[in-house]
Every structure is written in C-alpha cells, then in structure tokens.
Amino acid sequence: MKLSTIRFLKDFILYTGVLRIFSPLNHSFQFVSNFNKMRSWISEHKNDLLLNDFYSRKRDYNKRYQLYDTVAKHYQLDTKEIMYMEFGVAAAHSFKWWLAKNTNTGSAFFGFDTFEGLPEDWGRHFKKGDMSASLPDIDDKRAGFYKGIFQDTVHGFIQQHEAELKTKPKVIHMDADLFSSTIFVLSQLHPYLTKGDIIFFDEFNVANHEYQAFRIFTDAFYVKMKPIAAVNNFYQVAFVVE
Ligand SMILES: C[S@@+](CC[C@H](N)C(=O)[O-])C[C@H]1O[C@@H](n2cnc3c(N)ncnc32)[C@H](O)[C@@H]1O
C-alpha cells in the first residue's frame, strides 16, 4: 500500500474515531497479541533447558522449589556470596527458601513488598489489597525488608546499595504478578544488570502481566537473557543475563 494511502487511512481513523466500536475488545485483543507472542517465544526456547516440563497437564506450585534447586546447584547459588532481591514477598515462602538454601555469611537478602497486598487489581480474580501479609519475622541478620510500593522504595534502596549492586552476583526474584510492578523494577535495576545475574519470574506465562513486562523490557533496553529452566509450562522461569 502506498504511503499516502496509509496516511489518509490513519487520518480518517483518527478524525472519526471509528475504531472505538472495538473498545469492548481492547483487553481481548491485547491478550491474544501477547499470548501469541508468548507461545512463539516458548516454541523457540523450550529446548536445551536444565529443567522443563512443557507440556504438563497439571500445575503444581511446589515444582518451583525444584526449579530453584536446579538453578541454585548449577550456578552454586547455595554457597556463593550473592545479593538476593525478591520483589513480592507476601508470607515469605520463597524468600525463606533462598535464605535457608544459601549458607554464605557474606550474602544479603532483600525483600520488597507493600505487605498490604497488591497495589491494584490483577486480572479478574485478584483485587487490590489481596495477598496482604505481616512483615516476616526472620532471625537472620542477612535479611532485610523494604515495606511500601516498589515505586517508593526501590530508588532509595538502589542509592543505599549501589556499590554492592555493581559488584556482587545478583539473584533477582520477580514475584509481584503485575505488569506495572514488574516493568518498573526491571527498568530500575537495568543499569546494574551484569552478565551472569539470575532472574526468576514466578508468573512468566501470564501474557498481559509478567510476560508482557519481560518482552517490553528486553526489547526496549536491548537486554539479552537466556532461559535456563522452567516449570509448570513456563509459569515459573529462570533466566541468566548474557
Ligand atoms: C504472589 S505475592 C508474592 C509471593 C511470595 N513471593 C511467595 O513466594 O510466597 C505478590 C506480592 O507482590 C506484592 N506487590 C505487587 N506489586 C507491588 C508493588 N508495586 N509494590 C510493592 N509490593 C507489590 C503484593 O503486595 C504481594 O504480596
């Protein structure tokens, strides 16, 4: 089609607002687009992983511990001095797993959460305020928590820990479910991402949320991350920064 025709059509659509008739389908269109991209991504990346159960009929949330264990062993994350950051802590199930797994006294563990639940609705089933939990009571000097929305806490954290962020091997655990939270954190940490850093996503195959954040982040920042292992049909996925 000629450029002048495309311009004419675009101006017509803009002026008349005719596409508004599809407004009720906005979310569905977005979902279909993201889902198709995600499905193609899975086809492209499902081989050569340390662990992968695609396709399995049953989702078992406990499989994520198998994922952590496989990655931890492969990259010596159980013994190495690491900087572990978890975004979305809630009752600290995964946070405590990593704290118990890594025995290095030089490691540091940081958890970020409102502890008052999700800051906005997540899909149709989870509402703002769901998943609230009390601040974890943990008896380990290596662990610390930042209470509040990431949009308020992460900047200060980065300023306080810039030197470590630049030098220590990082394990970043994205478990905030939401697109907004995931894209915000990844963008903030981008200047500190180093080859070999490990990033986990806990809800990677949710097309309009973590997957969309992953895709936009990697596209916009030209970041290369290689998938290492996945469970629950890519619901939980681990990546290494290249
Ligand atoms: C699925 S839960 C985390 C589960 C936890 N990692 C576990 O393994 O048990 C998601 C958490 O993300 C937190 N969250 C999401 N977006 C956030 C934001 N922008 N700021 C702070 N916390 C956020 C919610 O408060 C919620 O507790």
Short mmCIF file of C-alpha atoms and ligand atoms in Angstrom, two decimals:
data_model
loop_
_atom_site.label_atom_id
_atom_site.label_comp_id
_atom_site.label_asym_id
_atom_site.label_seq_id
_atom_site.Cartn_x
_atom_site.Cartn_y
_atom_site.Cartn_z
CA MET A 1 0.00 0.00 0.00
CA LYS A 2 1.25 3.49 -0.85
CA LEU A 3 2.46 5.69 2.00
CA SER A 4 -0.05 8.40 1.02
CA THR A 5 -2.93 5.88 1.27
CA ILE A 6 -1.74 4.69 4.70
CA ARG A 7 -1.56 8.32 5.87
CA PHE A 8 -5.05 9.02 4.54
CA LEU A 9 -6.50 5.94 6.28
CA LYS A 10 -4.75 6.77 9.56
CA ASP A 11 -6.05 10.34 9.47
CA PHE A 12 -9.55 9.07 8.71
CA ILE A 13 -9.44 6.68 11.67
CA LEU A 14 -8.03 9.40 13.92
CA TYR A 15 -10.57 12.02 12.88
CA THR A 16 -13.66 9.81 13.00
CA GLY A 17 -12.62 7.64 15.97
CA VAL A 18 -14.31 4.77 14.14
CA LEU A 19 -12.15 2.11 15.87
CA ARG A 20 -13.96 2.89 19.13
CA ILE A 21 -16.52 0.28 18.12
CA PHE A 22 -13.88 -2.29 19.11
CA SER A 23 -13.27 -0.78 22.56
CA PRO A 24 -15.04 -3.61 24.43
CA LEU A 25 -12.49 -5.97 22.87
CA ASN A 26 -9.38 -3.95 23.82
CA HIS A 27 -8.34 -6.33 26.59
CA SER A 28 -9.04 -9.41 24.47
CA PHE A 29 -7.02 -8.06 21.56
CA GLN A 30 -4.13 -7.28 23.89
CA PHE A 31 -4.35 -10.75 25.41
CA VAL A 32 -4.42 -12.51 22.04
CA SER A 33 -1.46 -10.48 20.81
CA ASN A 34 0.63 -11.07 23.94
CA PHE A 35 -0.39 -14.72 24.17
CA ASN A 36 0.59 -15.47 20.59
CA LYS A 37 3.95 -13.77 21.08
CA MET A 38 4.47 -15.73 24.29
CA ARG A 39 3.53 -19.05 22.63
CA SER A 40 6.03 -18.40 19.83
CA TRP A 41 8.65 -17.47 22.40
CA ILE A 42 8.03 -20.77 24.22
CA SER A 43 8.37 -22.78 20.99
CA GLU A 44 11.64 -21.05 20.29
CA HIS A 45 13.09 -21.57 23.77
CA LYS A 46 11.69 -24.82 25.12
CA ASN A 47 14.68 -26.97 24.23
CA ASP A 48 18.07 -27.13 25.90
CA LEU A 49 16.85 -26.11 29.35
CA LEU A 50 18.17 -27.64 32.56
CA LEU A 51 14.58 -28.39 33.53
CA ASN A 52 11.36 -28.09 31.56
CA ASP A 53 8.00 -29.82 31.94
CA PHE A 54 6.27 -28.32 28.89
CA TYR A 55 3.61 -29.55 28.28
CA SER A 56 2.30 -30.97 31.56
CA ARG A 57 -1.42 -31.17 32.26
CA LYS A 58 -1.22 -30.44 35.95
CA ARG A 59 0.15 -27.31 37.58
CA ASP A 60 1.98 -27.99 40.83
CA TYR A 61 3.13 -24.79 42.55
CA ASN A 62 5.66 -26.76 44.62
CA LYS A 63 7.59 -27.51 41.44
CA ARG A 64 9.04 -24.01 41.74
CA TYR A 65 11.28 -25.30 44.55
CA GLN A 66 12.63 -27.91 42.12
CA LEU A 67 13.35 -25.02 39.74
CA TYR A 68 15.16 -23.00 42.43
CA ASP A 69 17.13 -26.07 43.48
CA THR A 70 18.23 -26.94 39.94
CA VAL A 71 19.37 -23.38 39.24
CA ALA A 72 20.98 -22.98 42.66
CA LYS A 73 23.07 -26.14 42.19
CA HIS A 74 24.05 -25.30 38.61
CA TYR A 75 25.26 -21.78 39.48
CA GLN A 76 26.49 -22.57 43.03
CA LEU A 77 23.90 -20.16 44.44
CA ASP A 78 23.75 -22.29 47.58
CA THR A 79 27.33 -21.49 48.59
CA LYS A 80 28.32 -18.34 46.67
CA GLU A 81 28.13 -14.83 48.13
CA ILE A 82 25.02 -13.39 46.49
CA MET A 83 22.77 -10.38 46.64
CA TYR A 84 19.24 -11.78 46.63
CA MET A 85 16.35 -9.40 45.93
CA GLU A 86 12.77 -10.53 45.98
CA PHE A 87 10.04 -8.25 44.65
CA GLY A 88 6.76 -9.53 46.04
CA VAL A 89 7.39 -11.30 49.34
CA ALA A 90 3.92 -11.72 50.92
CA ALA A 91 4.23 -14.51 53.51
CA ALA A 92 7.90 -15.01 52.51
CA HIS A 93 7.64 -18.64 51.38
CA SER A 94 10.14 -18.29 48.54
CA PHE A 95 12.22 -15.72 50.45
CA LYS A 96 12.72 -18.18 53.33
CA TRP A 97 13.60 -20.95 50.90
CA TRP A 98 16.51 -18.91 49.49
CA LEU A 99 17.61 -17.74 52.90
CA ALA A 100 17.82 -21.33 54.10
CA LYS A 101 19.47 -22.57 50.90
CA ASN A 102 22.33 -20.08 50.69
CA THR A 103 24.81 -20.62 53.50
CA ASN A 104 27.31 -17.89 52.66
CA THR A 105 27.62 -15.44 55.57
CA GLY A 106 28.50 -12.62 53.15
CA SER A 107 25.23 -12.91 51.24
CA ALA A 108 22.49 -10.32 51.65
CA PHE A 109 18.75 -10.85 51.20
CA PHE A 110 16.35 -8.00 50.49
CA GLY A 111 12.58 -8.35 50.32
CA PHE A 112 10.24 -5.71 48.90
CA ASP A 113 6.51 -5.61 49.39
CA THR A 114 3.68 -3.35 50.46
CA PHE A 115 2.79 -6.12 52.94
CA GLU A 116 -0.66 -4.59 52.46
CA GLY A 117 -1.39 -6.62 49.35
CA LEU A 118 -1.48 -5.89 45.65
CA PRO A 119 -1.48 -2.16 44.80
CA GLU A 120 -4.03 -2.74 42.00
CA ASP A 121 -6.30 -5.49 40.68
CA TRP A 122 -4.51 -8.38 39.00
CA GLY A 123 -6.82 -9.84 36.34
CA ARG A 124 -10.40 -10.59 37.27
CA HIS A 125 -9.78 -12.77 40.29
CA PHE A 126 -7.29 -10.87 42.44
CA LYS A 127 -8.22 -7.49 43.82
CA LYS A 128 -6.23 -4.58 45.16
CA GLY A 129 -5.24 -5.49 48.73
CA ASP A 130 -5.25 -9.25 48.15
CA MET A 131 -2.20 -11.19 49.44
CA SER A 132 -1.55 -8.88 52.37
CA ALA A 133 0.75 -10.38 54.98
CA SER A 134 2.57 -9.27 58.09
CA LEU A 135 6.21 -8.28 57.88
CA PRO A 136 8.15 -11.57 58.08
CA ASP A 137 9.69 -12.36 61.43
CA ILE A 138 13.09 -13.72 60.41
CA ASP A 139 16.01 -14.36 62.69
CA ASP A 140 18.85 -13.95 60.21
CA LYS A 141 20.98 -10.81 60.13
CA ARG A 142 21.49 -11.20 56.38
CA ALA A 143 17.81 -10.44 55.68
CA GLY A 144 16.08 -7.05 55.45
CA PHE A 145 12.76 -5.75 54.17
CA TYR A 146 11.56 -2.64 52.40
CA LYS A 147 7.88 -2.04 53.13
CA GLY A 148 5.89 0.07 50.66
CA ILE A 149 5.22 0.16 46.94
CA PHE A 150 8.33 -0.51 44.84
CA GLN A 151 7.74 2.84 43.15
CA ASP A 152 8.54 4.46 46.54
CA THR A 153 11.16 2.10 47.98
CA VAL A 154 13.40 0.86 45.16
CA HIS A 155 15.06 4.18 44.36
CA GLY A 156 16.25 4.65 47.97
CA PHE A 157 17.40 1.03 48.13
CA ILE A 158 19.49 1.48 44.99
CA GLN A 159 21.14 4.59 46.41
CA GLN A 160 21.98 2.78 49.65
CA HIS A 161 23.35 -0.35 47.98
CA GLU A 162 24.79 0.92 44.71
CA ALA A 163 28.30 -0.44 45.35
CA GLU A 164 27.06 -3.99 46.03
CA LEU A 165 24.64 -3.83 43.12
CA LYS A 166 27.57 -3.09 40.84
CA THR A 167 29.87 -5.82 42.11
CA LYS A 168 28.01 -8.76 43.67
CA PRO A 169 26.37 -11.57 41.74
CA LYS A 170 22.65 -10.88 41.87
CA VAL A 171 19.65 -13.16 42.12
CA ILE A 172 16.52 -11.19 41.30
CA HIS A 173 13.20 -12.80 42.05
CA MET A 174 10.23 -11.19 40.34
CA ASP A 175 7.08 -12.32 42.11
CA ALA A 176 4.89 -9.21 42.03
CA ASP A 177 2.44 -10.63 39.47
CA LEU A 178 1.56 -7.25 37.94
CA PHE A 179 2.81 -5.79 34.66
CA SER A 180 3.30 -2.33 36.23
CA SER A 181 5.34 -3.63 39.18
CA THR A 182 7.49 -5.95 37.07
CA ILE A 183 8.34 -3.42 34.36
CA PHE A 184 9.08 -0.77 36.99
CA VAL A 185 11.55 -2.93 38.93
CA LEU A 186 13.33 -4.30 35.86
CA SER A 187 13.78 -0.79 34.48
CA GLN A 188 15.20 0.46 37.76
CA LEU A 189 17.66 -2.44 38.05
CA HIS A 190 18.69 -2.29 34.41
CA PRO A 191 21.86 -0.17 34.95
CA TYR A 192 23.14 -2.78 37.42
CA LEU A 193 22.40 -5.95 35.48
CA THR A 194 25.61 -7.86 34.86
CA LYS A 195 26.44 -10.93 32.82
CA GLY A 196 25.69 -13.99 34.94
CA ASP A 197 22.98 -12.41 37.10
CA ILE A 198 20.00 -14.70 37.60
CA ILE A 199 16.40 -13.56 37.25
CA PHE A 200 13.38 -15.64 38.26
CA PHE A 201 9.83 -14.90 37.17
CA ASP A 202 7.08 -16.51 39.21
CA GLU A 203 4.18 -15.90 36.78
CA PHE A 204 6.03 -15.67 33.49
CA ASN A 205 3.30 -17.20 31.32
CA VAL A 206 0.64 -14.67 32.33
CA ALA A 207 0.52 -12.95 28.95
CA ASN A 208 -0.66 -9.44 29.88
CA HIS A 209 1.49 -9.18 33.00
CA GLU A 210 4.94 -10.71 33.63
CA TYR A 211 5.37 -11.92 30.05
CA GLN A 212 4.46 -8.52 28.63
CA ALA A 213 6.82 -6.80 31.10
CA PHE A 214 9.64 -9.21 30.17
CA ARG A 215 9.14 -8.60 26.45
CA ILE A 216 8.86 -4.84 26.64
CA PHE A 217 11.84 -4.66 28.99
CA THR A 218 14.12 -6.85 26.89
CA ASP A 219 13.04 -5.09 23.66
CA ALA A 220 13.29 -1.54 24.96
CA PHE A 221 16.55 -1.93 26.88
CA TYR A 222 18.18 -4.37 24.42
CA VAL A 223 18.80 -6.77 27.29
CA LYS A 224 19.63 -10.37 26.48
CA MET A 225 18.51 -13.02 28.95
CA LYS A 226 18.84 -16.72 28.30
CA PRO A 227 16.19 -19.03 29.80
CA ILE A 228 17.82 -21.69 31.99
CA ALA A 229 14.94 -23.72 33.35
CA ALA A 230 11.15 -23.63 33.54
CA VAL A 231 8.35 -25.45 35.34
CA ASN A 232 4.57 -25.52 35.16
CA ASN A 233 4.53 -24.80 31.41
CA PHE A 234 6.73 -21.74 31.81
CA TYR A 235 4.71 -20.36 34.70
CA GLN A 236 7.96 -20.16 36.68
CA VAL A 237 11.09 -19.48 34.63
CA ALA A 238 14.73 -18.75 35.46
CA PHE A 239 16.99 -16.66 33.22
CA VAL A 240 20.65 -15.78 33.16
CA VAL A 241 21.69 -12.32 31.95
CA GLU A 242 24.01 -12.53 28.96
C1 LIG B 1 2.34 -13.58 44.75
S1 LIG B 1 2.71 -12.49 46.07
C2 LIG B 1 4.36 -12.95 46.49
C3 LIG B 1 4.52 -14.39 46.95
C4 LIG B 1 5.82 -14.76 47.59
N1 LIG B 1 6.98 -14.48 46.77
C5 LIG B 1 5.80 -16.22 47.97
O1 LIG B 1 6.55 -16.99 47.41
O2 LIG B 1 5.05 -16.60 48.84
C6 LIG B 1 2.83 -10.96 45.26
C7 LIG B 1 3.19 -9.80 46.16
O3 LIG B 1 3.64 -8.71 45.36
C8 LIG B 1 3.37 -7.53 46.07
N2 LIG B 1 3.41 -6.40 45.12
C9 LIG B 1 2.95 -6.34 43.86
N3 LIG B 1 3.19 -5.15 43.31
C10 LIG B 1 3.83 -4.42 44.24
C11 LIG B 1 4.36 -3.08 44.27
N4 LIG B 1 4.27 -2.27 43.22
N5 LIG B 1 4.98 -2.67 45.39
C12 LIG B 1 5.09 -3.49 46.47
N6 LIG B 1 4.60 -4.75 46.51
C13 LIG B 1 3.98 -5.21 45.41
C14 LIG B 1 1.99 -7.76 46.69
O4 LIG B 1 1.81 -6.97 47.83
C15 LIG B 1 2.04 -9.27 47.02
O5 LIG B 1 2.31 -9.51 48.35
#
